[in-house]
mmCIF file of C-alpha atoms in Angstrom:
data_model
loop_
_atom_site.group_PDB
_atom_site.id
_atom_site.type_symbol
_atom_site.label_atom_id
_atom_site.label_comp_id
_atom_site.label_asym_id
_atom_site.label_seq_id
_atom_site.Cartn_x
_atom_site.Cartn_y
_atom_site.Cartn_z
ATOM 1 C CA GLY F 1 -56.978 9.963 -18.335
ATOM 2 C CA ALA F 2 -54.160 8.734 -19.490
ATOM 3 C CA ASN F 3 -51.714 6.496 -16.757
ATOM 4 C CA LEU F 4 -48.782 8.727 -16.974
ATOM 5 C CA SER F 5 -47.391 6.547 -13.574
ATOM 6 C CA LEU F 6 -43.429 7.024 -12.889
ATOM 7 C CA ALA F 7 -43.808 8.763 -16.825
ATOM 8 C CA TYR F 8 -40.629 10.935 -17.782
ATOM 9 C CA LEU F 9 -41.501 13.929 -18.668
ATOM 10 C CA LYS F 10 -38.669 15.680 -18.408
ATOM 11 C CA GLY F 11 -38.433 17.067 -21.477
ATOM 12 C CA ALA F 12 -41.466 16.674 -23.467
ATOM 13 C CA ILE F 13 -43.470 19.249 -25.150
ATOM 14 C CA ILE F 14 -46.575 20.995 -23.988
ATOM 15 C CA ASN F 15 -48.822 23.707 -24.623
ATOM 16 C CA LYS F 16 -51.706 25.254 -24.023
ATOM 17 C CA GLU F 17 -54.106 22.952 -26.591
ATOM 18 C CA THR F 18 -52.286 19.450 -25.165
ATOM 19 C CA ARG F 19 -55.201 17.537 -23.253
ATOM 20 C CA ILE F 20 -53.661 16.216 -20.075
ATOM 21 C CA ASP F 21 -54.897 16.115 -16.422
ATOM 22 C CA GLY F 22 -53.918 18.622 -13.594
ATOM 23 C CA LYS F 23 -51.905 16.074 -11.596
ATOM 24 C CA TRP F 24 -49.578 15.318 -14.230
ATOM 25 C CA ARG F 25 -49.708 19.280 -15.746
ATOM 26 C CA LEU F 26 -48.496 20.081 -12.591
ATOM 27 C CA ILE F 27 -46.224 16.997 -12.134
ATOM 28 C CA TRP F 28 -44.503 18.783 -15.445
ATOM 29 C CA LYS F 29 -44.118 22.192 -14.511
ATOM 30 C CA ILE F 30 -41.915 20.458 -11.967
ATOM 31 C CA VAL F 31 -40.045 17.967 -13.544
ATOM 32 C CA ASN F 32 -39.087 21.226 -16.226
ATOM 33 C CA HIS F 33 -39.152 24.595 -14.182
ATOM 34 C CA GLY F 34 -38.983 23.003 -10.813
ATOM 35 C CA ALA F 35 -40.514 24.291 -7.634
ATOM 36 C CA ILE F 36 -38.669 25.433 -5.295
ATOM 37 C CA GLY F 37 -40.994 27.316 -2.384
ATOM 38 C CA ARG F 38 -43.453 26.290 -3.831
ATOM 39 C CA ASP F 39 -47.020 25.422 -1.357
ATOM 40 C CA LEU F 40 -47.965 21.904 -2.824
ATOM 41 C CA SER F 41 -49.647 21.067 0.389
ATOM 42 C CA ASN F 42 -51.847 17.699 0.087
ATOM 43 C CA ALA F 43 -51.112 17.889 -3.565
ATOM 44 C CA ASN F 44 -51.810 14.573 -5.383
ATOM 45 C CA LEU F 45 -47.892 13.054 -6.779
ATOM 46 C CA SER F 46 -48.536 9.362 -6.378
ATOM 47 C CA GLY F 47 -46.720 7.729 -8.783
ATOM 48 C CA ALA F 48 -45.111 10.553 -9.887
ATOM 49 C CA ASN F 49 -41.406 10.700 -11.795
ATOM 50 C CA LEU F 50 -39.930 13.224 -9.873
ATOM 51 C CA SER F 51 -36.539 12.064 -10.535
ATOM 52 C CA ASP F 52 -34.011 15.126 -9.724
ATOM 53 C CA ALA F 53 -36.214 17.814 -9.509
ATOM 54 C CA ASN F 54 -35.583 20.606 -8.016
ATOM 55 C CA LEU F 55 -38.056 21.006 -5.197
ATOM 56 C CA SER F 56 -35.890 22.334 -2.349
ATOM 57 C CA GLY F 57 -37.921 24.583 0.207
ATOM 58 C CA ALA F 58 -40.927 23.052 -1.019
ATOM 59 C CA ASN F 59 -44.054 22.721 0.961
ATOM 60 C CA LEU F 60 -45.457 19.272 0.871
ATOM 61 C CA SER F 61 -46.843 18.685 4.061
ATOM 62 C CA GLY F 62 -50.136 16.390 3.980
ATOM 63 C CA ALA F 63 -48.995 15.904 0.016
ATOM 64 C CA ASN F 64 -49.371 12.336 -1.303
ATOM 65 C CA LEU F 65 -46.165 10.770 -2.735
ATOM 66 C CA SER F 66 -46.830 7.522 -2.482
ATOM 67 C CA GLY F 67 -44.828 5.072 -4.860
ATOM 68 C CA ALA F 68 -43.120 8.249 -6.650
ATOM 69 C CA ASN F 69 -40.050 8.078 -7.558
ATOM 70 C CA LEU F 70 -37.665 11.254 -6.581
ATOM 71 C CA SER F 71 -33.770 9.643 -6.451
ATOM 72 C CA GLY F 72 -31.811 12.608 -6.744
ATOM 73 C CA ALA F 73 -34.792 15.053 -5.739
ATOM 74 C CA ASN F 74 -33.384 18.205 -4.117
ATOM 75 C CA LEU F 75 -35.857 18.109 -1.188
ATOM 76 C CA SER F 76 -33.777 20.331 1.031
ATOM 77 C CA GLY F 77 -35.264 21.868 3.896
ATOM 78 C CA ALA F 78 -38.425 20.913 2.554
ATOM 79 C CA ASN F 79 -41.740 20.458 4.354
ATOM 80 C CA LEU F 80 -42.602 16.421 3.969
ATOM 81 C CA SER F 81 -44.539 16.189 7.607
ATOM 82 C CA GLY F 82 -47.723 13.756 7.596
ATOM 83 C CA ALA F 83 -46.334 13.225 3.591
ATOM 84 C CA ASN F 84 -47.313 10.114 2.296
ATOM 85 C CA LEU F 85 -43.788 8.994 1.275
ATOM 86 C CA ILE F 86 -44.603 4.842 1.411
ATOM 87 C CA ALA F 87 -42.401 3.215 -1.057
ATOM 88 C CA ALA F 88 -41.748 5.740 -2.567
ATOM 89 C CA ASN F 89 -38.211 5.910 -3.733
ATOM 90 C CA LEU F 90 -35.505 9.025 -2.508
ATOM 91 C CA SER F 91 -32.395 6.783 -3.223
ATOM 92 C CA SER F 92 -29.814 9.658 -3.613
ATOM 93 C CA ALA F 93 -32.198 12.374 -2.932
ATOM 94 C CA ASN F 94 -31.202 15.794 -0.822
ATOM 95 C CA LEU F 95 -33.386 15.717 2.445
ATOM 96 C CA SER F 96 -31.073 17.733 4.407
ATOM 97 C CA GLY F 97 -32.273 20.621 6.785
ATOM 98 C CA ALA F 98 -36.300 18.652 5.714
ATOM 99 C CA ASN F 99 -39.174 18.944 7.729
ATOM 100 C CA LEU F 100 -39.980 14.883 7.770
ATOM 101 C CA ILE F 101 -42.585 14.938 11.087
ATOM 102 C CA ALA F 102 -44.840 11.723 11.041
ATOM 103 C CA ALA F 103 -44.164 11.025 7.545
ATOM 104 C CA TYR F 104 -45.334 7.790 5.996
ATOM 105 C CA LEU F 105 -42.311 5.600 5.192
ATOM 106 C CA SER F 106 -42.856 2.554 5.115
ATOM 107 C CA ASN F 107 -41.114 0.085 2.893
ATOM 108 C CA ALA F 108 -39.010 3.721 0.882
ATOM 109 C CA ASN F 109 -35.930 3.591 -0.173
ATOM 110 C CA LEU F 110 -33.557 5.926 1.354
ATOM 111 C CA SER F 111 -30.358 4.213 0.359
ATOM 112 C CA GLY F 112 -27.479 7.329 -0.345
ATOM 113 C CA ALA F 113 -30.798 9.318 0.889
ATOM 114 C CA ASN F 114 -29.096 12.754 1.982
ATOM 115 C CA LEU F 115 -30.674 13.018 5.887
ATOM 116 C CA SER F 116 -28.062 15.598 7.614
ATOM 117 C CA GLY F 117 -30.411 18.004 9.895
ATOM 118 C CA ALA F 118 -33.463 16.324 8.750
ATOM 119 C CA ASN F 119 -36.184 15.697 10.945
ATOM 120 C CA LEU F 120 -37.846 12.622 11.480
ATOM 121 C CA SER F 121 -39.121 12.633 15.052
ATOM 122 C CA GLY F 122 -42.453 10.083 14.536
ATOM 123 C CA ALA F 123 -42.155 9.382 11.101
ATOM 124 C CA ASN F 124 -42.692 5.616 10.099
ATOM 125 C CA LEU F 125 -40.623 3.537 8.600
ATOM 126 C CA SER F 126 -40.939 0.879 8.903
ATOM 127 C CA LEU F 127 -38.938 -2.003 6.407
ATOM 128 C CA ALA F 128 -37.362 1.829 4.969
ATOM 129 C CA TYR F 129 -33.986 1.143 3.677
ATOM 130 C CA LEU F 130 -31.539 3.287 5.420
ATOM 131 C CA LYS F 131 -28.285 1.155 3.511
ATOM 132 C CA GLY F 132 -25.704 4.205 2.864
ATOM 133 C CA ALA F 133 -28.209 7.071 4.399
ATOM 134 C CA ILE F 134 -26.533 10.230 5.533
ATOM 135 C CA ILE F 135 -27.330 11.567 9.422
ATOM 136 C CA ASN F 136 -25.761 13.392 11.374
ATOM 137 C CA LYS F 137 -25.811 14.087 14.920
ATOM 138 C CA GLU F 138 -28.228 16.680 13.669
ATOM 139 C CA THR F 139 -30.613 14.618 12.419
ATOM 140 C CA ARG F 140 -33.500 14.265 14.477
ATOM 141 C CA ILE F 141 -34.702 10.825 14.572
ATOM 142 C CA ASP F 142 -36.652 8.192 16.830
ATOM 143 C CA ARG F 143 -34.025 6.159 19.124
ATOM 144 C CA LYS F 144 -35.658 2.401 17.542
ATOM 145 C CA TRP F 145 -35.384 4.237 14.109
ATOM 146 C CA ARG F 146 -31.370 5.688 14.468
ATOM 147 C CA LEU F 147 -30.247 2.228 16.066
ATOM 148 C CA ILE F 148 -31.297 0.118 12.964
ATOM 149 C CA TRP F 149 -29.857 2.328 10.442
ATOM 150 C CA GLU F 150 -26.486 1.692 12.918
ATOM 151 C CA ILE F 151 -26.756 -1.772 12.891
ATOM 152 C CA VAL F 152 -27.632 -1.779 8.572
ATOM 153 C CA ASN F 153 -24.460 0.965 7.852
ATOM 154 C CA HIS F 154 -21.687 0.141 10.333
ATOM 155 C CA ALA F 155 -23.245 -4.105 11.808
ATOM 156 C CA ALA F 156 -23.920 -5.656 15.109
ATOM 157 C CA VAL F 157 -21.190 -8.593 14.713
ATOM 158 C CA ASN F 158 -20.974 -9.242 18.473
ATOM 159 C CA LEU F 159 -23.442 -6.748 19.508
ATOM 160 C CA ASP F 160 -26.191 -6.361 23.152
ATOM 161 C CA LEU F 161 -29.276 -6.410 20.940
ATOM 162 C CA SER F 162 -31.292 -8.059 23.619
ATOM 163 C CA ASN F 163 -34.548 -6.681 24.089
ATOM 164 C CA ALA F 164 -34.566 -4.207 21.869
ATOM 165 C CA ASP F 165 -37.188 -3.383 19.441
ATOM 166 C CA LEU F 166 -36.490 -4.034 15.478
ATOM 167 C CA SER F 167 -39.530 -5.101 14.374
ATOM 168 C CA ARG F 168 -40.158 -4.084 11.089
ATOM 169 C CA ALA F 169 -36.856 -3.569 10.407
ATOM 170 C CA ASN F 170 -35.593 -3.661 6.818
ATOM 171 C CA LEU F 171 -32.051 -5.626 8.445
ATOM 172 C CA SER F 172 -31.294 -7.197 4.727
ATOM 173 C CA ARG F 173 -27.697 -8.117 4.230
ATOM 174 C CA ALA F 174 -27.061 -7.108 7.697
ATOM 175 C CA ASN F 175 -24.209 -8.593 9.520
ATOM 176 C CA LEU F 176 -25.101 -9.692 13.256
ATOM 177 C CA SER F 177 -23.175 -12.753 13.744
ATOM 178 C CA ARG F 178 -22.328 -13.337 17.480
ATOM 179 C CA ALA F 179 -24.796 -10.678 18.299
ATOM 180 C CA ASN F 180 -26.994 -11.783 21.485
ATOM 181 C CA LEU F 181 -30.762 -10.910 20.548
ATOM 182 C CA SER F 182 -32.093 -12.518 23.171
ATOM 183 C CA ASP F 183 -35.315 -11.625 23.222
ATOM 184 C CA ALA F 184 -35.743 -9.456 20.824
ATOM 185 C CA ASN F 185 -39.036 -8.014 19.332
ATOM 186 C CA LEU F 186 -37.759 -8.745 15.412
ATOM 187 C CA SER F 187 -41.818 -9.284 14.148
ATOM 188 C CA ARG F 188 -41.904 -8.776 10.329
ATOM 189 C CA ALA F 189 -38.791 -7.460 9.843
ATOM 190 C CA ASN F 190 -36.510 -8.085 6.590
ATOM 191 C CA LEU F 191 -33.997 -10.422 7.087
ATOM 192 C CA SER F 192 -33.633 -11.443 4.250
ATOM 193 C CA ARG F 193 -29.702 -12.737 3.565
ATOM 194 C CA ALA F 194 -28.515 -11.318 6.887
ATOM 195 C CA ASP F 195 -25.635 -12.962 8.525
ATOM 196 C CA LEU F 196 -27.292 -14.424 11.632
ATOM 197 C CA SER F 197 -24.820 -16.930 11.993
ATOM 198 C CA ASP F 198 -24.225 -18.232 16.173
ATOM 199 C CA ALA F 199 -26.114 -15.671 17.457
ATOM 200 C CA ASN F 200 -28.006 -15.884 20.365
ATOM 201 C CA LEU F 201 -31.850 -16.317 19.155
ATOM 202 C CA ILE F 202 -32.881 -17.128 22.448
ATOM 203 C CA GLY F 203 -36.642 -16.082 22.766
ATOM 204 C CA ALA F 204 -37.054 -14.150 19.852
ATOM 205 C CA ASN F 205 -39.602 -12.907 18.710
ATOM 206 C CA LEU F 206 -39.940 -13.804 14.712
ATOM 207 C CA ASN F 207 -43.025 -14.005 14.253
ATOM 208 C CA LEU F 208 -43.693 -12.693 10.471
ATOM 209 C CA ALA F 209 -40.490 -12.176 10.009
ATOM 210 C CA ASP F 210 -37.977 -12.834 6.613
ATOM 211 C CA LEU F 211 -35.572 -15.208 6.890
ATOM 212 C CA ASN F 212 -35.055 -16.246 3.312
ATOM 213 C CA LEU F 213 -31.650 -17.427 2.976
ATOM 214 C CA ALA F 214 -30.102 -15.999 6.121
ATOM 215 C CA ASP F 215 -27.572 -17.525 7.582
ATOM 216 C CA LEU F 216 -28.793 -18.976 11.389
ATOM 217 C CA SER F 217 -25.408 -21.621 11.236
ATOM 218 C CA ASP F 218 -24.992 -22.273 14.910
ATOM 219 C CA ALA F 219 -27.419 -19.605 15.559
ATOM 220 C CA ASN F 220 -29.824 -20.769 19.061
ATOM 221 C CA LEU F 221 -33.134 -19.987 18.435
ATOM 222 C CA SER F 222 -34.644 -22.037 21.460
ATOM 223 C CA GLY F 223 -38.111 -21.163 22.643
ATOM 224 C CA ALA F 224 -37.761 -18.456 20.132
ATOM 225 C CA ASN F 225 -41.310 -17.180 18.164
ATOM 226 C CA LEU F 226 -41.544 -18.140 15.067
ATOM 227 C CA SER F 227 -44.028 -18.299 13.712
ATOM 228 C CA ASP F 228 -45.659 -16.979 10.112
ATOM 229 C CA ALA F 229 -41.667 -16.593 9.794
ATOM 230 C CA ASP F 230 -40.399 -17.124 6.203
ATOM 231 C CA LEU F 231 -37.312 -19.434 6.202
ATOM 232 C CA SER F 232 -36.973 -20.439 2.563
ATOM 233 C CA ASP F 233 -32.948 -21.655 1.879
ATOM 234 C CA ALA F 234 -32.282 -20.314 4.802
ATOM 235 C CA ASP F 235 -28.843 -22.234 6.592
ATOM 236 C CA LEU F 236 -29.903 -23.879 9.674
ATOM 237 C CA SER F 237 -26.784 -25.207 10.128
ATOM 238 C CA GLY F 238 -26.200 -26.312 13.960
ATOM 239 C CA ALA F 239 -29.291 -24.376 14.749
ATOM 240 C CA ASP F 240 -31.084 -25.012 18.227
ATOM 241 C CA LEU F 241 -34.016 -25.171 17.299
ATOM 242 C CA SER F 242 -35.563 -26.533 20.720
ATOM 243 C CA GLY F 243 -38.581 -25.124 22.264
ATOM 244 C CA ALA F 244 -39.286 -22.706 19.061
ATOM 245 C CA ILE F 245 -42.520 -21.920 17.799
ATOM 246 C CA VAL F 246 -43.098 -23.001 14.577
ATOM 247 C CA MET F 247 -46.344 -22.617 13.707
ATOM 248 C CA ASN F 248 -47.139 -22.229 9.893
ATOM 249 C CA ALA F 249 -42.967 -21.116 9.520
ATOM 250 C CA LEU F 250 -42.103 -21.445 5.782
ATOM 251 C CA PHE F 251 -38.773 -23.492 5.449
ATOM 252 C CA GLY F 252 -38.793 -24.604 2.430
ATOM 253 C CA ARG F 253 -35.499 -25.937 0.380
ATOM 254 C CA SER F 254 -33.699 -24.608 4.186
ATOM 255 C CA LYS F 255 -30.620 -26.627 4.817
ATOM 256 C CA GLY F 256 -28.637 -28.432 7.505
ATOM 257 C CA LEU F 257 -31.972 -29.972 8.993
ATOM 258 C CA THR F 258 -31.674 -33.875 10.103
ATOM 259 C CA GLU F 259 -34.577 -35.269 8.448
ATOM 260 C CA ASP F 260 -35.394 -36.171 12.110
ATOM 261 C CA THR F 261 -35.463 -32.933 12.947
ATOM 262 C CA LYS F 262 -37.639 -31.646 9.900
ATOM 263 C CA ARG F 263 -39.795 -34.483 10.993
ATOM 264 C CA ASP F 264 -40.384 -32.582 14.314
ATOM 265 C CA LEU F 265 -40.883 -29.596 12.770
ATOM 266 C CA LYS F 266 -43.520 -30.783 10.688
ATOM 267 C CA GLN F 267 -45.587 -31.375 13.862
ATOM 268 C CA ARG F 268 -45.224 -28.448 15.730
ATOM 269 C CA GLY F 269 -46.581 -27.135 12.736
ATOM 270 C CA ALA F 270 -44.076 -25.778 10.419
ATOM 271 C CA ILE F 271 -44.203 -25.555 6.778
ATOM 272 C CA PHE F 272 -41.538 -27.636 4.032
ATOM 273 C CA GLY F 273 -41.408 -27.870 0.682
ATOM 274 C CA ASP F 274 -43.156 -25.028 -1.398
ATOM 275 C CA GLU F 275 -46.434 -25.219 -0.133
ATOM 276 C CA GLN F 276 -48.125 -21.894 -1.159
ATOM 277 C CA ARG F 277 -49.139 -19.664 1.884
ATOM 278 C CA LYS F 278 -50.076 -15.956 2.448
ATOM 279 C CA THR F 279 -47.741 -12.829 1.985
ATOM 280 C CA ILE F 280 -46.071 -11.874 4.603
ATOM 281 C CA PHE F 281 -45.284 -8.532 4.046
ATOM 282 C CA SER F 282 -48.323 -6.714 4.368
ATOM 283 C CA ASP F 283 -47.070 -4.245 6.635
ATOM 284 C CA PRO F 284 -50.405 -3.538 9.024
ATOM 285 C CA SER F 285 -49.044 0.621 9.934
ATOM 286 C CA PRO F 286 -51.367 2.778 9.946
ATOM 287 C CA VAL F 287 -51.406 4.192 5.733
ATOM 288 C CA PRO F 288 -52.864 7.732 5.235
ATOM 289 C CA LYS F 289 -55.903 7.959 2.675
ATOM 290 C CA PRO F 290 -55.063 9.275 -0.679
ATOM 291 C CA LYS F 291 -55.011 13.254 -1.141
#
């Protein structure tokens, strides 16, 4: 009955007399003896610390790995189709040639992960962190997420992204200065600390987007949908907010707004100060039931 979520079991000594739940004994075996080519389909490995574990070629289809630490793990050639990897840490993991078809990777950390030749067709990458992830021509990934990967890793200065679907994208700290994002769908996107200076956001959908500490100086937000967005501490110096929908948008301590503009925004339903509001990043994407 002990809770061993993310406990580091590498090198721990366990024998036949050790009384430990089957889930954690299995995780101990994987960490200490590897699981090369092993059938772990539908296994419950949620919250497991499998850092640097060798799972190459393992069958993890349908497995529950939500919240697991797989940083540095060897998952090359592994079958992770339909696996639950929500909020999993896959930083620097080797996923080359892995089968990730229809895998749930929302909120997963893929920084530095090797996705060369991996198949991510139909995978859910909502708010997944792709900075530093390795993708090549053989990597099969839906067009939307490849575009987001390109933006995060190669910047999008002056890029034409009008009408692009960037909803639920993790674009934190991305350089989108002077980009054309007119009529783009950025709903529920993470744009915290992003550089959107002088960007064209006319008519863009930023509903429930995180723009905390974003640089929106001289950005054109006329007609944009900012309802329920978080603009706390954003720089709005010179930004055009004419006609923007700001109902329940949290401006907090955003900079660069005149008192007249603040009064106008409040009259249109914007929130200033430290008013509390519901968390905006409860990703509504379908979540598989724990195995």
